């Protein structure tokens, strides 16, 4: 029996973001938001609801009274953006999380799912990274402000569950890619940045492309539509209080789960694969003066698999589909990005 029903009033905070859009697609695919069943999917743009404004958020929850909340709203960016604006990444994410989670609890929300990030784990920890590695070492300095904000959100959800019985769960997705990604220069993540860089190099007939770092770090990539499906699966099936739910290594209750593919790839291999798919035939150079970030980041997904969920979209097919979509929409994207 599912832990949520088709009659839920589901608020997706961050519905216009990459993850939020994928979650909405998955909700609709699974039949949520069907008005004939008294279901509803609730969305609000920033003009109508500023998640940074605690009073506005509290008032909104009292009026709208959603029964389920999915918190996918966040300030996100790549290494460059995180390094340049650490205070913004910390403060905005802390405010968004605190406002939504606290108001959800106080207004009697039935279930809340908070989306974290794999960057919460220490820079140098055991690989693949299990959920038990949280707070076991120092964070990667290039995005520690964002990571600390996400950790605070995880702990807030845990605290509300332990102290007040609030049914909040969190998922830690690995690096995302796919429809709705951010291709803006200096703000995009590595996957999107490489696609845009190689495509523009191709159409401008450049002979070489320079990428950041050494290319040796290894990363795991999850198609955002897989994350959307994992989110709905967790809401329907995962109750940390149940005796058979995944536990920490010490046997205690576990309230955050990793979501990934269990497979990683070096940035060099990723760049070569994207260049091939885009059709760029020039030289790829590496600027070793730029930071690499964490040497390797592969999630241990055993607990999520034990619950019954696995990713379905292979990286090979995901790269192909994402490059095809980018090329199709390039003119529109480029006009917006300039």
XYZ file of C-alpha atoms in Angstrom:
338
model
C 0.000 0.000 0.000
C 1.394 3.384 -1.044
C 2.199 5.938 1.645
C 0.576 8.667 -0.462
C -2.605 8.542 -2.539
C -3.864 10.040 -5.790
C -6.081 12.404 -3.774
C -3.107 14.308 -2.298
C -2.624 18.050 -2.729
C 1.054 18.032 -3.699
C 3.146 21.199 -3.586
C 6.308 21.037 -5.695
C 8.594 23.851 -4.528
C 10.997 24.613 -7.355
C 8.745 23.244 -10.094
C 10.446 25.395 -12.764
C 13.901 24.011 -12.026
C 15.533 21.060 -13.728
C 14.715 18.596 -10.943
C 11.312 20.125 -10.246
C 10.181 19.769 -13.844
C 11.275 16.130 -13.925
C 9.420 15.447 -10.668
C 6.272 17.033 -12.105
C 6.564 14.857 -15.215
C 6.845 11.769 -13.015
C 3.894 12.795 -10.835
C 1.686 13.258 -13.869
C 2.891 9.983 -15.384
C 1.921 8.168 -12.173
C -1.555 9.737 -12.140
C -1.115 12.353 -9.404
C -2.943 15.648 -9.693
C -6.076 14.000 -11.090
C -8.945 16.317 -10.173
C -11.492 13.529 -10.610
C -9.782 11.822 -7.658
C -9.617 15.137 -5.744
C -5.893 15.312 -6.399
C -4.008 18.526 -7.164
C -0.494 19.543 -8.113
C 0.288 22.964 -6.651
C 2.850 25.293 -8.228
C 3.823 28.869 -7.441
C 6.219 31.157 -9.267
C 8.552 33.469 -7.383
C 6.338 36.483 -8.042
C 3.463 34.879 -6.140
C 5.519 33.157 -3.447
C 9.009 34.224 -2.436
C 10.463 31.228 -0.591
C 13.070 33.533 0.999
C 10.294 35.359 2.871
C 9.403 33.375 5.991
C 6.150 35.258 6.685
C 4.940 34.869 3.116
C 5.711 31.146 3.139
C 3.947 30.593 6.474
C 0.843 32.458 5.293
C 0.797 30.559 2.001
C 0.862 27.172 3.763
C -1.989 28.155 6.052
C -4.110 29.145 3.060
C -3.210 26.421 0.549
C -2.786 23.537 3.009
C -0.948 21.000 0.813
C -0.871 17.442 2.145
C 2.465 16.504 0.535
C 5.470 18.746 -0.124
C 8.412 18.095 -2.431
C 11.201 20.592 -1.787
C 13.258 20.819 -4.981
C 13.844 24.579 -4.825
C 17.461 25.643 -4.351
C 20.143 28.030 -5.525
C 22.504 25.861 -7.577
C 25.571 26.296 -9.770
C 28.901 24.865 -10.821
C 32.368 25.194 -9.282
C 32.828 28.736 -10.587
C 29.564 30.060 -9.186
C 29.961 28.290 -5.843
C 33.495 29.620 -5.421
C 32.528 33.183 -6.339
C 29.323 33.517 -4.296
C 29.639 31.293 -1.194
C 27.583 33.587 1.057
C 24.697 33.670 -1.434
C 24.682 29.892 -1.829
C 24.692 29.365 1.918
C 22.149 31.985 2.951
C 19.590 31.538 0.180
C 19.499 27.763 0.539
C 19.266 27.946 4.334
C 16.345 30.368 4.078
C 14.454 28.395 1.433
C 14.827 25.106 3.289
C 14.017 26.437 6.731
C 10.982 28.394 5.581
C 9.404 25.559 3.610
C 10.190 22.715 6.030
C 9.098 24.648 9.143
C 5.872 25.868 7.535
C 5.105 22.377 6.226
C 5.459 20.965 9.740
C 3.433 23.695 11.426
C 0.593 23.499 8.893
C 0.169 19.740 9.283
C 1.647 18.453 6.034
C 1.383 14.650 5.817
C 4.738 13.911 4.099
C 7.671 16.038 2.978
C 10.542 15.060 0.721
C 13.637 17.263 0.702
C 16.150 17.028 -2.130
C 19.736 17.298 -0.979
C 22.876 16.678 -3.011
C 25.798 14.266 -3.099
C 28.112 17.215 -2.356
C 27.130 16.850 1.320
C 29.730 14.114 1.667
C 33.393 14.748 2.596
C 35.947 15.327 -0.139
C 38.068 12.337 0.829
C 35.803 9.547 1.997
C 35.344 5.869 1.269
C 34.145 5.013 -2.235
C 31.455 4.263 -3.189
C 30.021 6.725 -0.689
C 27.447 5.332 1.704
C 24.947 7.393 3.658
C 27.048 6.739 6.782
C 29.822 9.009 5.448
C 27.813 12.130 6.282
C 29.880 14.442 8.576
C 32.791 11.998 8.627
C 35.360 14.467 7.239
C 36.096 17.804 5.575
C 33.972 19.026 2.675
C 35.231 20.000 -0.769
C 36.185 23.677 -0.391
C 34.830 24.764 -3.787
C 31.221 24.135 -2.740
C 31.294 23.781 1.050
C 28.820 26.642 1.611
C 26.190 24.965 -0.536
C 26.941 21.585 1.059
C 26.632 22.957 4.594
C 23.258 24.455 3.776
C 22.048 21.104 2.446
C 23.370 19.285 5.520
C 21.435 21.725 7.698
C 18.284 20.825 5.767
C 18.884 17.108 6.289
C 19.408 17.572 10.006
C 16.362 19.815 10.327
C 14.208 17.092 8.742
C 15.736 14.465 11.027
C 15.207 16.643 14.086
C 11.553 17.291 13.295
C 10.978 13.559 12.839
C 12.736 12.604 16.069
C 11.309 15.389 18.235
C 7.822 15.887 16.791
C 7.133 12.854 14.594
C 7.024 14.918 11.387
C 7.223 12.585 8.382
C 10.124 14.146 6.460
C 12.519 12.201 4.232
C 15.492 13.307 2.147
C 17.134 12.047 -1.033
C 20.749 12.671 -2.028
C 20.948 12.632 -5.832
C 24.279 12.436 -7.602
C 25.162 14.835 -10.460
C 22.118 15.455 -12.644
C 21.795 16.019 -16.375
C 19.053 16.056 -18.973
C 16.088 18.250 -19.983
C 15.922 21.645 -18.310
C 19.629 21.876 -17.460
C 21.316 25.262 -17.080
C 23.628 26.040 -20.009
C 24.541 29.569 -18.901
C 28.249 30.385 -19.099
C 30.022 30.303 -15.695
C 26.925 28.982 -13.882
C 26.368 25.566 -15.438
C 27.500 22.208 -14.129
C 30.127 20.200 -15.975
C 27.764 18.114 -18.122
C 25.865 21.093 -19.556
C 29.008 23.209 -19.818
C 30.735 20.581 -21.949
C 27.765 20.192 -24.279
C 27.529 23.900 -24.950
C 31.290 24.343 -25.282
C 31.716 21.555 -27.827
C 28.637 22.518 -29.831
C 29.677 26.163 -30.133
C 33.215 25.090 -31.019
C 31.791 22.937 -33.777
C 29.555 25.581 -35.344
C 32.308 28.204 -35.016
C 34.811 25.743 -36.575
C 37.258 26.021 -33.685
C 40.236 23.679 -33.774
C 40.414 23.090 -30.028
C 38.429 23.288 -26.817
C 39.949 23.917 -23.380
C 38.343 22.253 -20.371
C 38.908 22.899 -16.671
C 41.271 20.798 -14.561
C 43.100 17.616 -15.423
C 40.159 15.539 -16.580
C 41.045 12.765 -14.137
C 38.312 13.196 -11.488
C 35.529 10.651 -11.742
C 31.875 11.518 -11.459
C 28.552 9.717 -11.467
C 25.709 11.140 -13.560
C 21.987 10.527 -13.162
C 19.400 11.453 -15.756
C 16.959 13.882 -14.177
C 13.961 11.800 -15.264
C 15.351 8.920 -13.209
C 15.474 11.283 -10.230
C 11.855 12.221 -10.863
C 10.823 8.578 -10.722
C 12.978 7.944 -7.630
C 11.287 10.844 -5.828
C 7.801 9.462 -6.382
C 8.973 5.941 -5.496
C 10.387 7.180 -2.174
C 7.205 9.068 -1.292
C 5.109 6.008 -2.052
C 7.291 3.334 -0.457
C 9.891 4.590 2.031
C 8.958 5.099 5.674
C 12.135 5.356 7.812
C 10.217 4.372 10.957
C 9.315 0.963 9.538
C 11.306 -1.922 10.976
C 12.302 -3.170 7.508
C 13.459 0.217 6.186
C 17.191 0.834 5.556
C 19.193 1.532 8.715
C 22.491 3.234 9.462
C 25.549 1.054 9.990
C 24.957 1.328 13.743
C 21.404 0.014 13.321
C 19.709 3.352 13.967
C 17.014 4.952 11.816
C 18.195 6.375 8.490
C 16.368 9.397 7.070
C 18.434 10.174 3.946
C 19.075 7.887 0.975
C 21.440 8.131 -1.974
C 20.060 8.179 -5.511
C 22.399 7.365 -8.384
C 23.403 4.819 -10.993
C 26.293 3.094 -9.231
C 28.545 3.828 -12.238
C 31.049 6.660 -12.668
C 33.145 8.078 -15.506
C 36.197 10.344 -15.674
C 35.613 13.924 -16.786
C 38.033 13.257 -19.663
C 35.963 10.300 -20.847
C 32.776 12.326 -20.466
C 34.233 15.182 -22.518
C 35.322 12.793 -25.263
C 31.900 11.119 -25.347
C 30.064 14.431 -25.575
C 32.478 15.746 -28.233
C 31.866 12.624 -30.311
C 28.089 12.883 -29.968
C 28.138 16.595 -30.832
C 30.418 15.970 -33.807
C 33.380 18.081 -32.649
C 36.554 16.717 -34.242
C 39.134 19.158 -32.869
C 41.626 18.861 -30.002
C 40.628 18.773 -26.326
C 43.063 20.583 -24.010
C 43.023 20.667 -20.200
C 43.729 23.777 -18.119
C 45.398 22.299 -15.042
C 45.463 25.721 -13.336
C 41.715 25.330 -12.762
C 40.394 23.237 -9.828
C 39.390 19.597 -10.200
C 37.164 19.429 -7.150
C 36.672 16.103 -5.385
C 38.868 13.334 -6.928
C 36.022 10.838 -7.078
C 32.360 10.880 -6.142
C 30.472 7.636 -6.605
C 27.439 6.915 -4.457
C 26.683 3.620 -2.796
C 23.085 2.978 -3.868
C 22.601 -0.409 -2.159
C 19.967 0.865 0.253
C 17.813 2.421 -2.465
C 18.127 -0.737 -4.555
C 17.079 -2.832 -1.576
C 13.913 -0.741 -1.334
C 13.221 -1.679 -4.939
C 14.330 1.275 -7.076
C 17.081 1.411 -9.740
C 17.889 3.908 -12.484
C 16.731 2.999 -15.987
C 18.455 5.459 -18.347
C 22.014 4.496 -19.314
C 24.647 7.230 -19.564
C 25.269 6.373 -23.222
C 21.623 6.887 -24.138
C 21.356 9.870 -21.831
C 24.292 11.655 -23.501
C 22.833 10.991 -26.933
C 19.349 12.242 -26.025
C 20.610 15.306 -24.141
C 22.952 16.372 -26.950
C 20.165 15.909 -29.496
C 17.795 18.023 -27.405
C 20.403 20.753 -26.930
C 21.146 20.979 -30.655
C 17.436 21.155 -31.426
C 16.878 24.007 -28.970
C 20.233 25.784 -29.356
C 19.010 28.971 -31.020
C 16.392 29.594 -28.341
C 18.875 28.767 -25.556
C 21.578 30.954 -27.023
C 19.336 33.989 -27.317
C 18.371 33.607 -23.667
C 21.893 32.966 -22.454
C 23.508 35.964 -24.085
